[in-house]
Amino acid sequence: MQKEKFGTTKDGREVTRYTLTNQNGMKVSFIDLGAVITNIWVPDRDGNFDDVVHGYDDVASYEVNEPSFGAPVGRCANRISDGHFTINGVEYKLDQNDSTNCLHSGFLRFNYLMYEAEYEKGDGEEILTFSRISPDGEQHFPGNFTYSITYHLTDDDELIIDYEGVSDADTVVNMTNHSYFNLNGEGSGTAMDQYLTIHAKYYTPVADSHSIPTGVYGEVAGTPMDFRTAKKIGQDIEAEFEQLKFTGGYDHNYVTDNYAKGNRRLIATAYSDKTGIAMDVTSDCPCVQFYAANFVENEHGKNGHTYNKRDAFCLETQVEPNAVNVEDFHSPILNAGEQYDSVTAYHFYIIK
């Protein structure tokens, strides 16, 4: 594990970058500001190593990071309608930072906060754990929430993210990672020529441009939302389909197949014909948000690159958006003293 100074925050805190390397030369870098993934270098079919995630070169950019590049998201990923929910008869009012919605828990995001870091060498893997305590009332959520985000880089070229935590009061927890992938390499331009499969018969249609689900599942069959067999991300993204018009392209929650609590299974696969880089996504979450970077514009990133609309895609494992307010969705409520544990992994390999 390599450890180096990355920079200093505007309030004088030193930020450290940590880089894990496996036996195949795959490398993943993180910073303790936000426990953010800054780089993922994987080999392409020609043996060159490509960095396949968006990010920045400096601390100041990560202190803003409006698109949430590489960011762990919590306590609650995605949208909560009208910025409120009720637990045990008590209403909690959240930041309304996305029109009237609370998006990714509001203005104070987990990726703006500093973490303690601990490294260990595992059997066939490098392990880096970031941890902190989210105090009662942070982001307006109840309970002191003690949590950790553990990254495992295995010698099988798999990056595993394990979220764990416990709260001393009933609260809402729905954590994810918001990495933006481009399997042609970050800064290479559009990702719409890359292929994607999502193992989901259903998705959650949204009511309008505010992107809150209607509360019912919709079938993907016969619609541009269908990714059950591999197709280019951009193939249908401009289709005359109301759901795509609402969100400016793909920005929808998919209800993935074969969910059972604690069961990590394959939910999505992406690959690039150009580089030969493929990525399998496995998770024990019931859902995944597929976002085609519709709202990224003129974002100055790593290596002098500028990121724009649809230059990447996100696969954010989760429960349904606004699930805390919809009884029929998977509940994000974590009871006091109950252990929160969720795992998502990204496995990289080469297709010929």
PDB file of C-alpha atoms in Angstrom, residues 8-157:
ATOM      1  CA  THR A   8      -4.811  20.381   2.139  1.00  0.00           C
ATOM      2  CA  THR A   9      -8.436  21.371   2.611  1.00  0.00           C
ATOM      3  CA  LYS A  10      -9.525  24.994   2.763  1.00  0.00           C
ATOM      4  CA  ASP A  11      -9.722  24.708   6.556  1.00  0.00           C
ATOM      5  CA  GLY A  12      -6.206  23.294   6.839  1.00  0.00           C
ATOM      6  CA  ARG A  13      -6.757  19.552   7.128  1.00  0.00           C
ATOM      7  CA  GLU A  14      -4.157  17.361   5.432  1.00  0.00           C
ATOM      8  CA  VAL A  15      -5.592  14.892   2.926  1.00  0.00           C
ATOM      9  CA  THR A  16      -3.828  11.581   2.282  1.00  0.00           C
ATOM     10  CA  ARG A  17      -4.037   9.413  -0.814  1.00  0.00           C
ATOM     11  CA  TYR A  18      -3.818   5.636  -0.438  1.00  0.00           C
ATOM     12  CA  THR A  19      -3.093   3.303  -3.363  1.00  0.00           C
ATOM     13  CA  LEU A  20      -3.656  -0.433  -3.316  1.00  0.00           C
ATOM     14  CA  THR A  21      -1.962  -2.656  -5.930  1.00  0.00           C
ATOM     15  CA  ASN A  22      -2.664  -6.327  -6.577  1.00  0.00           C
ATOM     16  CA  GLN A  23      -0.370  -9.003  -8.017  1.00  0.00           C
ATOM     17  CA  ASN A  24      -1.597  -8.264 -11.570  1.00  0.00           C
ATOM     18  CA  GLY A  25      -0.706  -4.574 -11.407  1.00  0.00           C
ATOM     19  CA  MET A  26      -4.295  -3.345 -11.023  1.00  0.00           C
ATOM     20  CA  LYS A  27      -4.296  -0.250  -8.816  1.00  0.00           C
ATOM     21  CA  VAL A  28      -7.011   1.633  -6.978  1.00  0.00           C
ATOM     22  CA  SER A  29      -6.488   4.969  -5.212  1.00  0.00           C
ATOM     23  CA  PHE A  30      -8.571   6.596  -2.467  1.00  0.00           C
ATOM     24  CA  ILE A  31      -8.409   9.721  -0.318  1.00  0.00           C
ATOM     25  CA  ASP A  32      -9.435  10.085   3.312  1.00  0.00           C
ATOM     26  CA  LEU A  33     -11.476  13.158   2.397  1.00  0.00           C
ATOM     27  CA  GLY A  34     -14.792  11.417   1.856  1.00  0.00           C
ATOM     28  CA  ALA A  35     -13.310   7.897   1.505  1.00  0.00           C
ATOM     29  CA  VAL A  36     -13.539   8.644  -2.219  1.00  0.00           C
ATOM     30  CA  ILE A  37     -12.292   6.399  -5.031  1.00  0.00           C
ATOM     31  CA  THR A  38     -10.056   8.659  -7.140  1.00  0.00           C
ATOM     32  CA  ASN A  39      -8.572   6.201  -9.666  1.00  0.00           C
ATOM     33  CA  ILE A  40      -9.040   2.631 -10.889  1.00  0.00           C
ATOM     34  CA  TRP A  41      -6.296   1.457 -13.236  1.00  0.00           C
ATOM     35  CA  VAL A  42      -7.052  -1.808 -15.051  1.00  0.00           C
ATOM     36  CA  PRO A  43      -5.320  -3.508 -17.995  1.00  0.00           C
ATOM     37  CA  ASP A  44      -6.834  -3.394 -21.467  1.00  0.00           C
ATOM     38  CA  ARG A  45      -6.482  -6.099 -24.124  1.00  0.00           C
ATOM     39  CA  ASP A  46      -3.146  -4.614 -25.253  1.00  0.00           C
ATOM     40  CA  GLY A  47      -1.695  -4.709 -21.747  1.00  0.00           C
ATOM     41  CA  ASN A  48      -1.933  -0.954 -21.211  1.00  0.00           C
ATOM     42  CA  PHE A  49      -3.370   0.273 -17.915  1.00  0.00           C
ATOM     43  CA  ASP A  50      -6.345   2.606 -18.239  1.00  0.00           C
ATOM     44  CA  ASP A  51      -7.912   4.678 -15.470  1.00  0.00           C
ATOM     45  CA  VAL A  52     -11.621   3.936 -15.900  1.00  0.00           C
ATOM     46  CA  VAL A  53     -13.266   6.373 -13.457  1.00  0.00           C
ATOM     47  CA  HIS A  54     -13.836  10.125 -13.464  1.00  0.00           C
ATOM     48  CA  GLY A  55     -12.136  12.188 -10.803  1.00  0.00           C
ATOM     49  CA  TYR A  56      -9.962  15.187  -9.964  1.00  0.00           C
ATOM     50  CA  ASP A  57      -6.292  15.939  -9.383  1.00  0.00           C
ATOM     51  CA  ASP A  58      -6.689  18.255  -6.395  1.00  0.00           C
ATOM     52  CA  VAL A  59      -8.338  18.548  -2.998  1.00  0.00           C
ATOM     53  CA  ALA A  60     -10.204  21.776  -3.820  1.00  0.00           C
ATOM     54  CA  SER A  61     -12.176  20.025  -6.564  1.00  0.00           C
ATOM     55  CA  TYR A  62     -13.109  17.135  -4.259  1.00  0.00           C
ATOM     56  CA  GLU A  63     -14.346  19.641  -1.677  1.00  0.00           C
ATOM     57  CA  VAL A  64     -16.959  20.708  -4.257  1.00  0.00           C
ATOM     58  CA  ASN A  65     -17.410  17.530  -6.351  1.00  0.00           C
ATOM     59  CA  GLU A  66     -20.977  18.346  -7.319  1.00  0.00           C
ATOM     60  CA  PRO A  67     -21.343  15.201  -9.519  1.00  0.00           C
ATOM     61  CA  SER A  68     -20.077  13.014  -6.610  1.00  0.00           C
ATOM     62  CA  PHE A  69     -17.245  11.411  -8.602  1.00  0.00           C
ATOM     63  CA  GLY A  70     -16.103   8.262  -6.795  1.00  0.00           C
ATOM     64  CA  ALA A  71     -18.063   9.189  -3.703  1.00  0.00           C
ATOM     65  CA  PRO A  72     -19.569   6.973  -1.027  1.00  0.00           C
ATOM     66  CA  VAL A  73     -23.111   8.232  -0.487  1.00  0.00           C
ATOM     67  CA  GLY A  74     -24.972   8.145   2.843  1.00  0.00           C
ATOM     68  CA  ARG A  75     -26.800   8.090   5.070  1.00  0.00           C
ATOM     69  CA  CYS A  76     -29.374   7.737   2.317  1.00  0.00           C
ATOM     70  CA  ALA A  77     -28.492   7.579  -1.361  1.00  0.00           C
ATOM     71  CA  ASN A  78     -30.815   8.937  -4.025  1.00  0.00           C
ATOM     72  CA  ARG A  79     -33.987  10.999  -3.537  1.00  0.00           C
ATOM     73  CA  ILE A  80     -36.409  11.415  -0.661  1.00  0.00           C
ATOM     74  CA  SER A  81     -39.595  13.147  -1.773  1.00  0.00           C
ATOM     75  CA  ASP A  82     -40.225  16.621  -0.341  1.00  0.00           C
ATOM     76  CA  GLY A  83     -37.235  16.156   1.968  1.00  0.00           C
ATOM     77  CA  HIS A  84     -39.074  14.449   4.807  1.00  0.00           C
ATOM     78  CA  PHE A  85     -39.896  11.091   6.354  1.00  0.00           C
ATOM     79  CA  THR A  86     -41.482   9.802   9.551  1.00  0.00           C
ATOM     80  CA  ILE A  87     -40.135   7.191  11.981  1.00  0.00           C
ATOM     81  CA  ASN A  88     -41.939   6.188  15.178  1.00  0.00           C
ATOM     82  CA  GLY A  89     -44.416   9.016  14.687  1.00  0.00           C
ATOM     83  CA  VAL A  90     -41.682  11.670  14.490  1.00  0.00           C
ATOM     84  CA  GLU A  91     -41.279  13.659  11.271  1.00  0.00           C
ATOM     85  CA  TYR A  92     -37.742  14.460  10.156  1.00  0.00           C
ATOM     86  CA  LYS A  93     -37.189  17.311   7.715  1.00  0.00           C
ATOM     87  CA  LEU A  94     -34.153  17.113   5.443  1.00  0.00           C
ATOM     88  CA  ASP A  95     -32.368  19.490   3.114  1.00  0.00           C
ATOM     89  CA  GLN A  96     -34.232  20.109  -0.139  1.00  0.00           C
ATOM     90  CA  ASN A  97     -31.204  20.276  -2.408  1.00  0.00           C
ATOM     91  CA  ASP A  98     -32.814  18.869  -5.564  1.00  0.00           C
ATOM     92  CA  SER A  99     -35.877  20.996  -6.224  1.00  0.00           C
ATOM     93  CA  THR A 100     -38.144  19.934  -3.342  1.00  0.00           C
ATOM     94  CA  ASN A 101     -36.352  16.589  -2.897  1.00  0.00           C
ATOM     95  CA  CYS A 102     -33.501  15.613  -0.651  1.00  0.00           C
ATOM     96  CA  LEU A 103     -30.839  14.110  -2.933  1.00  0.00           C
ATOM     97  CA  HIS A 104     -28.003  11.971  -1.520  1.00  0.00           C
ATOM     98  CA  SER A 105     -28.813  13.211   2.012  1.00  0.00           C
ATOM     99  CA  GLY A 106     -28.610  16.935   1.372  1.00  0.00           C
ATOM    100  CA  PHE A 107     -25.980  19.643   1.263  1.00  0.00           C
ATOM    101  CA  LEU A 108     -23.590  17.979   3.743  1.00  0.00           C
ATOM    102  CA  ARG A 109     -22.558  14.814   1.967  1.00  0.00           C
ATOM    103  CA  PHE A 110     -20.507  11.992   3.429  1.00  0.00           C
ATOM    104  CA  ASN A 111     -17.805  12.606   0.810  1.00  0.00           C
ATOM    105  CA  TYR A 112     -17.129  16.088   2.251  1.00  0.00           C
ATOM    106  CA  LEU A 113     -16.102  14.628   5.638  1.00  0.00           C
ATOM    107  CA  MET A 114     -12.795  13.255   6.896  1.00  0.00           C
ATOM    108  CA  TYR A 115     -12.306   9.576   7.750  1.00  0.00           C
ATOM    109  CA  GLU A 116      -9.909   7.483   9.772  1.00  0.00           C
ATOM    110  CA  ALA A 117      -8.045   4.986   7.581  1.00  0.00           C
ATOM    111  CA  GLU A 118      -6.694   1.547   8.447  1.00  0.00           C
ATOM    112  CA  TYR A 119      -4.827  -0.842   6.123  1.00  0.00           C
ATOM    113  CA  GLU A 120      -4.342  -4.583   6.382  1.00  0.00           C
ATOM    114  CA  LYS A 121      -2.932  -7.272   4.148  1.00  0.00           C
ATOM    115  CA  GLY A 122      -5.403 -10.083   3.590  1.00  0.00           C
ATOM    116  CA  ASP A 123      -5.150 -13.480   1.952  1.00  0.00           C
ATOM    117  CA  GLY A 124      -5.006 -12.630  -1.767  1.00  0.00           C
ATOM    118  CA  GLU A 125      -6.301  -9.125  -1.167  1.00  0.00           C
ATOM    119  CA  GLU A 126      -5.361  -5.643   0.026  1.00  0.00           C
ATOM    120  CA  ILE A 127      -7.831  -4.122   2.499  1.00  0.00           C
ATOM    121  CA  LEU A 128      -8.390  -0.458   3.333  1.00  0.00           C
ATOM    122  CA  THR A 129     -11.065   0.606   5.824  1.00  0.00           C
ATOM    123  CA  PHE A 130     -12.372   4.147   6.293  1.00  0.00           C
ATOM    124  CA  SER A 131     -14.498   4.871   9.363  1.00  0.00           C
ATOM    125  CA  ARG A 132     -16.192   7.685  11.259  1.00  0.00           C
ATOM    126  CA  ILE A 133     -19.171   8.456  13.499  1.00  0.00           C
ATOM    127  CA  SER A 134     -22.094  10.376  12.038  1.00  0.00           C
ATOM    128  CA  PRO A 135     -23.567  12.155  15.076  1.00  0.00           C
ATOM    129  CA  ASP A 136     -27.252  12.330  15.871  1.00  0.00           C
ATOM    130  CA  GLY A 137     -28.813  15.052  13.739  1.00  0.00           C
ATOM    131  CA  GLU A 138     -26.113  15.099  11.071  1.00  0.00           C
ATOM    132  CA  GLN A 139     -27.865  15.675   7.729  1.00  0.00           C
ATOM    133  CA  HIS A 140     -30.996  15.879   9.987  1.00  0.00           C
ATOM    134  CA  PHE A 141     -31.129  12.078  10.427  1.00  0.00           C
ATOM    135  CA  PRO A 142     -31.746  10.555  13.864  1.00  0.00           C
ATOM    136  CA  GLY A 143     -29.232   8.493  15.823  1.00  0.00           C
ATOM    137  CA  ASN A 144     -25.489   8.324  16.276  1.00  0.00           C
ATOM    138  CA  PHE A 145     -24.429   6.173  13.318  1.00  0.00           C
ATOM    139  CA  THR A 146     -21.021   4.500  13.622  1.00  0.00           C
ATOM    140  CA  TYR A 147     -20.009   3.164  10.233  1.00  0.00           C
ATOM    141  CA  SER A 148     -17.170   1.970   8.039  1.00  0.00           C
ATOM    142  CA  ILE A 149     -16.485   1.612   4.330  1.00  0.00           C
ATOM    143  CA  THR A 150     -14.036  -1.189   3.594  1.00  0.00           C
ATOM    144  CA  TYR A 151     -12.418  -1.583   0.181  1.00  0.00           C
ATOM    145  CA  HIS A 152     -10.936  -4.957  -0.787  1.00  0.00           C
ATOM    146  CA  LEU A 153      -8.721  -5.174  -3.880  1.00  0.00           C
ATOM    147  CA  THR A 154      -8.336  -8.850  -4.706  1.00  0.00           C
ATOM    148  CA  ASP A 155      -5.801 -10.651  -6.859  1.00  0.00           C
ATOM    149  CA  ASP A 156      -8.763 -11.587  -9.104  1.00  0.00           C
ATOM    150  CA  ASP A 157      -9.044  -7.901 -10.161  1.00  0.00           C
TER     151      ASP A 157
END
